[in-house]
mmCIF file of C-alpha atoms in Angstrom:
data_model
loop_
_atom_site.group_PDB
_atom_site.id
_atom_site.type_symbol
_atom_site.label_atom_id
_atom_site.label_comp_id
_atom_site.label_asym_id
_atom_site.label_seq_id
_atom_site.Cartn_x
_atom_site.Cartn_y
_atom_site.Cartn_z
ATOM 1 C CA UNK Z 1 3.381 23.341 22.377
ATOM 2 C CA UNK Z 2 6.032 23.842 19.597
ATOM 3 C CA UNK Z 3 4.371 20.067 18.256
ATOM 4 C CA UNK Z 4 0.808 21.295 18.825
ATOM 5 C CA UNK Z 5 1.279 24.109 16.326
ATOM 6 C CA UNK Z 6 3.065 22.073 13.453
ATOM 7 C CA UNK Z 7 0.208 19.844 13.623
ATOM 8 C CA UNK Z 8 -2.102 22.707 13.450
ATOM 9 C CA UNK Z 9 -0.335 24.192 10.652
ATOM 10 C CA UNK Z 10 -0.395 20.308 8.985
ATOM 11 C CA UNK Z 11 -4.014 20.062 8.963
ATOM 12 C CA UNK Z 12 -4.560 23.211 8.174
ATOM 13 C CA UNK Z 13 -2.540 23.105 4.969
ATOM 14 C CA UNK Z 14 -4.467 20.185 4.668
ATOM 15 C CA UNK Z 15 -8.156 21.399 4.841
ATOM 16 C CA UNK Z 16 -7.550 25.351 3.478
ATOM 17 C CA UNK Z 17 -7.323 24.132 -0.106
ATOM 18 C CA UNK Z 18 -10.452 21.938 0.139
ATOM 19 C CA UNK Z 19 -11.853 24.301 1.707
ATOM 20 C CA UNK Z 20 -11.511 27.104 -0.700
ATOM 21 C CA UNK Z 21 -12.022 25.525 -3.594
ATOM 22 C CA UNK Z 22 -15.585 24.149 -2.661
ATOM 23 C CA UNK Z 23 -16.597 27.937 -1.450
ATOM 24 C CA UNK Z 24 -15.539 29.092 -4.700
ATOM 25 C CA UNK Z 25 -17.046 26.871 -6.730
ATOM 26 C CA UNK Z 26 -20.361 27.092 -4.391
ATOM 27 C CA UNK Z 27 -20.016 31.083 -5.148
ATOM 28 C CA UNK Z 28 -19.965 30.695 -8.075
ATOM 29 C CA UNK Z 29 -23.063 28.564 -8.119
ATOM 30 C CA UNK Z 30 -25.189 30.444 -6.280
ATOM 31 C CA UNK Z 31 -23.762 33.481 -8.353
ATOM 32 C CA UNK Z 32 -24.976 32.317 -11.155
ATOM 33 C CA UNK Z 33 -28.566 30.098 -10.112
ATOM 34 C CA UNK Z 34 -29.277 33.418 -8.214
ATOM 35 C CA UNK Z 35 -29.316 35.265 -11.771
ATOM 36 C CA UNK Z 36 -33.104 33.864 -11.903
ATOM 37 C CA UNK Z 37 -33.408 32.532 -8.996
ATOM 38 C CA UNK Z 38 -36.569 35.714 -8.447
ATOM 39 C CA UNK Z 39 -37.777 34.920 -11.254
ATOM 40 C CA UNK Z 40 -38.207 31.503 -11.041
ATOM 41 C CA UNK Z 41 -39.520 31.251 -7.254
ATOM 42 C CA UNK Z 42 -42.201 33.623 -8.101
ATOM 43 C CA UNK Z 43 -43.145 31.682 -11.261
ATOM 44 C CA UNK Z 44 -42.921 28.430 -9.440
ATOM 45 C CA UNK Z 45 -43.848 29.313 -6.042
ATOM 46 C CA UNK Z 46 -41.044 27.213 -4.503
ATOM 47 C CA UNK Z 47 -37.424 27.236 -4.794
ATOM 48 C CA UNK Z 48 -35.372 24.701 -7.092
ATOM 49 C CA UNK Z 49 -31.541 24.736 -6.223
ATOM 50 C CA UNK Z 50 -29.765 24.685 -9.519
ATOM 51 C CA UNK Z 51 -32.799 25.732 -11.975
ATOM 52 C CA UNK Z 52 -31.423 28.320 -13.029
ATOM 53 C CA UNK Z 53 -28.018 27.196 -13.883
ATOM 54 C CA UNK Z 54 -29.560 24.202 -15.787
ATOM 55 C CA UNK Z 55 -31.928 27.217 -17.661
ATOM 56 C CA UNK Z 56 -29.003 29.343 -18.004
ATOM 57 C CA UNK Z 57 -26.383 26.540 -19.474
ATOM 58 C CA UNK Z 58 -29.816 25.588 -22.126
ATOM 59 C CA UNK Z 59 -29.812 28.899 -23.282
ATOM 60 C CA UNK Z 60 -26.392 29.562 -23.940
ATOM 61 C CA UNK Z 61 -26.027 25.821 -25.932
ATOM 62 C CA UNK Z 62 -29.043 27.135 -27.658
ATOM 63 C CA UNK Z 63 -27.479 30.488 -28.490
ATOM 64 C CA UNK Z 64 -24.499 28.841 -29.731
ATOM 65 C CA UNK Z 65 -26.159 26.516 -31.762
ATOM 66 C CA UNK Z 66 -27.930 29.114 -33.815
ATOM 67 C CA UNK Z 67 -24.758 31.992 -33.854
ATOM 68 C CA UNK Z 68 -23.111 28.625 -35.615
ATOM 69 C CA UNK Z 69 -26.182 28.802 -38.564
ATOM 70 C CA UNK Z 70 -26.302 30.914 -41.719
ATOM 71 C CA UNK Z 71 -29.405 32.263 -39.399
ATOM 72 C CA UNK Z 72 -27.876 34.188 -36.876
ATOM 73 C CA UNK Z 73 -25.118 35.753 -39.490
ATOM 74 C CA UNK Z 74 -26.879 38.676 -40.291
ATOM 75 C CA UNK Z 75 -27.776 39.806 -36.923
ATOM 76 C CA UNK Z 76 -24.187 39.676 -35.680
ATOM 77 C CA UNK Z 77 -23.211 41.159 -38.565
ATOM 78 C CA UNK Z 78 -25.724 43.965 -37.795
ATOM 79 C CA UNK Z 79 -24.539 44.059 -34.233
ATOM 80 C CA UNK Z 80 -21.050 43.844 -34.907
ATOM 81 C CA UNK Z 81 -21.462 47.190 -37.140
ATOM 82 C CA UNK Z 82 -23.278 49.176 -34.845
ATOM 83 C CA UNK Z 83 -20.712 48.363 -31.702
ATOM 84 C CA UNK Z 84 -17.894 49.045 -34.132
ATOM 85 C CA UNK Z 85 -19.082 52.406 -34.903
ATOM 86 C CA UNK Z 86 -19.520 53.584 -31.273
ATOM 87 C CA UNK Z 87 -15.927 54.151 -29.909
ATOM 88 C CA UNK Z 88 -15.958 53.351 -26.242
ATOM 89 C CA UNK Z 89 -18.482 50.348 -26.699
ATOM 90 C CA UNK Z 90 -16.310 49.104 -29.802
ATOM 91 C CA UNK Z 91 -12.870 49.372 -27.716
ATOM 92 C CA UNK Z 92 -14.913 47.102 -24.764
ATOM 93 C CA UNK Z 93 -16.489 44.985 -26.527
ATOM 94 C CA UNK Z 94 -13.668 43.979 -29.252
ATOM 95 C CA UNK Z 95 -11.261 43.694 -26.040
ATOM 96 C CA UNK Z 96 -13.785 40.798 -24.383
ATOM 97 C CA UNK Z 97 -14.268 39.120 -27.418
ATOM 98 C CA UNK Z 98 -10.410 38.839 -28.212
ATOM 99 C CA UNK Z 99 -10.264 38.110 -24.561
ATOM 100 C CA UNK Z 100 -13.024 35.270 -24.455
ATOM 101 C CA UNK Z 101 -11.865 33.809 -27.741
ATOM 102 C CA UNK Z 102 -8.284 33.220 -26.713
ATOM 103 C CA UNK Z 103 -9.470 31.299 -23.840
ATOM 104 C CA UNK Z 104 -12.515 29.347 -25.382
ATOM 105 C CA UNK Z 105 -13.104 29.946 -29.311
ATOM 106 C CA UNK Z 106 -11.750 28.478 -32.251
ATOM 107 C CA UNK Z 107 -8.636 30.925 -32.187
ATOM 108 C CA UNK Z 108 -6.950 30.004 -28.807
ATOM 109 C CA UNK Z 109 -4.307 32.292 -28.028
ATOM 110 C CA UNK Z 110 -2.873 30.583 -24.649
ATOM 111 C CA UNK Z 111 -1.945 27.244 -26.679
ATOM 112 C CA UNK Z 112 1.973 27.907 -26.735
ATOM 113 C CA UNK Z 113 3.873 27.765 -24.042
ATOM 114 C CA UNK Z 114 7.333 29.394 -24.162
ATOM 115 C CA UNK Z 115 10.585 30.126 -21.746
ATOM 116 C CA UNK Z 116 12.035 33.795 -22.866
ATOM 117 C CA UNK Z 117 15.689 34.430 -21.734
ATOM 118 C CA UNK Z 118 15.299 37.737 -20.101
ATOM 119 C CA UNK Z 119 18.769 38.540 -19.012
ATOM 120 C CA UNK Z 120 21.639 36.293 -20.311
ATOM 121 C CA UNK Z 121 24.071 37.688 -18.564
ATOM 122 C CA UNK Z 122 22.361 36.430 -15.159
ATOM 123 C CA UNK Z 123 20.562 33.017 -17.174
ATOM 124 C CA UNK Z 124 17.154 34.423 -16.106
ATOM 125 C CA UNK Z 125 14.316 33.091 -17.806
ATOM 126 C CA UNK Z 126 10.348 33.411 -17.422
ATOM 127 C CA UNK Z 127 7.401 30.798 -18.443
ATOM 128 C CA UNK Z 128 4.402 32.326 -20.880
ATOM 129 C CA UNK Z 129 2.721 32.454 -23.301
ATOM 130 C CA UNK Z 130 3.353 33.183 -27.157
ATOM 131 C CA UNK Z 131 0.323 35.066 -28.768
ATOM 132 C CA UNK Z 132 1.472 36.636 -31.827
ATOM 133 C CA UNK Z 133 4.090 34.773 -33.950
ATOM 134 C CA UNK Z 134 4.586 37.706 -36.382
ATOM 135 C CA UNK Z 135 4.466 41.306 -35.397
ATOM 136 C CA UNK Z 136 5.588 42.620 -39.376
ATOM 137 C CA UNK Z 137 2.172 44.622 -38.969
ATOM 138 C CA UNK Z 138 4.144 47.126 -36.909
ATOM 139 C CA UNK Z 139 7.271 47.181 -38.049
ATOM 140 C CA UNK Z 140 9.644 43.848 -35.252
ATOM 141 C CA UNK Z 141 9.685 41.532 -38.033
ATOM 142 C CA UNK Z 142 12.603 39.667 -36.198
ATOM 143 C CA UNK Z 143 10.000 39.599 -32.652
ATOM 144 C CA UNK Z 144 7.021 37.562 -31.447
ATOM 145 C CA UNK Z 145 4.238 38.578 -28.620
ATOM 146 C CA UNK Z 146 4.834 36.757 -25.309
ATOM 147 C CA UNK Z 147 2.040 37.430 -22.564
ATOM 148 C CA UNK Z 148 3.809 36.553 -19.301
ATOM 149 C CA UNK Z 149 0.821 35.896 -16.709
ATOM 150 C CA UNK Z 150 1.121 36.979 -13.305
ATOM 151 C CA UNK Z 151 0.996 34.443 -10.264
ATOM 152 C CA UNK Z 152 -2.252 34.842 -8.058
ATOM 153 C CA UNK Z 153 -3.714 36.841 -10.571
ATOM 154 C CA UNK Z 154 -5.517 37.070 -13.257
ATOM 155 C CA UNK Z 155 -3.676 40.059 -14.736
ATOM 156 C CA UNK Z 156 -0.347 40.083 -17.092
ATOM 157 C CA UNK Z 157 2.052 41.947 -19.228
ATOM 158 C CA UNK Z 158 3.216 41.556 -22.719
ATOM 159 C CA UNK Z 159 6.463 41.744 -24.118
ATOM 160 C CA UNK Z 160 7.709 41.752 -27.547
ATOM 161 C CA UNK Z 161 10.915 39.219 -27.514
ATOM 162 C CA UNK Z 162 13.370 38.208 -30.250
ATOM 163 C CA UNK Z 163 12.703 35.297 -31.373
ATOM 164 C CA UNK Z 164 15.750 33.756 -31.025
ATOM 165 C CA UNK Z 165 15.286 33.942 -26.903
ATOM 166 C CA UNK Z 166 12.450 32.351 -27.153
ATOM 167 C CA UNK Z 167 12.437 28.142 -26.221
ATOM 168 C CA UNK Z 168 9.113 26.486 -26.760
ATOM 169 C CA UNK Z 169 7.898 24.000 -23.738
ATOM 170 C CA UNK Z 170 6.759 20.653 -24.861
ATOM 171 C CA UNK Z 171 3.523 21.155 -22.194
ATOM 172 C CA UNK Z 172 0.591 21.277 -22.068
ATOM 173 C CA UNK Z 173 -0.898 24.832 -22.275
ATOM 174 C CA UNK Z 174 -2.868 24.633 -19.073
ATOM 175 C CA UNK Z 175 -0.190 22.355 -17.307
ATOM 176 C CA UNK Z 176 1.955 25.874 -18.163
ATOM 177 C CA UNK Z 177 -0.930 28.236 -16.655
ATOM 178 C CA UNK Z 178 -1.365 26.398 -13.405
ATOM 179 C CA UNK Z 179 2.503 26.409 -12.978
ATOM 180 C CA UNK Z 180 2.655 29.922 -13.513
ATOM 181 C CA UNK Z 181 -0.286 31.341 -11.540
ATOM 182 C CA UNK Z 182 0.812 29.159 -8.694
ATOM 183 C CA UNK Z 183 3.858 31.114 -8.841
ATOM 184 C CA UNK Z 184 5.831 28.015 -9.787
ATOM 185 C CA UNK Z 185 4.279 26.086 -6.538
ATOM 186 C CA UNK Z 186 2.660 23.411 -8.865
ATOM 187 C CA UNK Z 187 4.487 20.863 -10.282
ATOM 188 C CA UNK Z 188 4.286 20.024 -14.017
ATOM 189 C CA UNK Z 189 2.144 17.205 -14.467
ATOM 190 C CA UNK Z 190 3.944 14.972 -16.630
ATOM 191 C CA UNK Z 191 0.953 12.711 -17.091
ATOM 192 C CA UNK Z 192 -1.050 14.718 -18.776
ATOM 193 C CA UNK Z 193 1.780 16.081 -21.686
ATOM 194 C CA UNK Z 194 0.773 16.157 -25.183
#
């Protein structure tokens, strides 16, 4: 019996990965097709799986493509006023678009990975991420910004750090990520270092 459950437990740990990942990412499909998905089976009459994520993906490239002309600068502009002059909207929207644009946009934040020394007494250190290199602005000229993700989460907390507890990992940034959300399960593909 004792065998019977190790080898349940083998496959198991075996298929639940798998598993997982394909229902998130078919979630997230059908999260995202189902946007128009209405829309576009009354308009066609019949239903296309994936239509809408090959409409959505379009529109987005397309929306890129002209917020990157000289076109498109005078309407974010505009917008970029009017949300910056409403207080709530202004503190939501200027928190997603720091947000998006350290993951995605031409200012990555997440790009260097760091060790802090957090208690030398006991040799304790902790993996993130360094996000502001000078914090003179408010006054810890000798202290940098380190966001410290948390493991099965998407959440975090920041700490300012002196810099000289800081150590700077020679990997890559999302090598650095997947270790730490994994809670330090993954191992450090060394493969794939810059």
């Amino acid at each position: 019996m004792k065998k019977l459950v190790t080898y349940f437990l083998q496959g198991l740990l075996m298929v639940a990965p798998l598993a997982l990942t394909v229902y998130f990412v078919f979630e997230i499909f059908d999260v995202t097709d189902g946007i128009l998905r209405t829309y576009l089976d009354d308009w066609l009459g019949f239903r296309v799986p994936g239509l809408g994520i090959v409409i959505i993906f379009v529109l987005l490239v397309i929306l890129g493509f002209v917020g990157e002309s000289i076109i498109a600068t005078p309407f974010r502009n505009f917008f970029n006023r009017i949300l910056s002059s409403t207080p709530f909207l202004n503190l939501i929207y200027s928190s997603l678009k720091d947000l998006f644009s350290a993951f995605v946009g031409k200012e990555k934040k997440f790009n260097s990975p760091v060790m802090v020394l957090m208690s030398e007494s006991e040799d304790i250190w902790k993996v993130g991420f360094i996000t502001q290199e000078s914090l003179e602005e408010i006054g810890l000229e000798d202290k940098v910004a380190v966001y410290f993700p948390l493991a099965y989460s998407f959440a975090g907390e920041l700490f300012f750090v002196p810099v000289e507890r800081v150590k700077y990992l020679d990997i890559p940034p999302a090598e650095a990520m997947k270790f730490i959300v994994s809670g330090g399960v993954t191992r450090i593909d060394a493969v794939n270092r810059e």
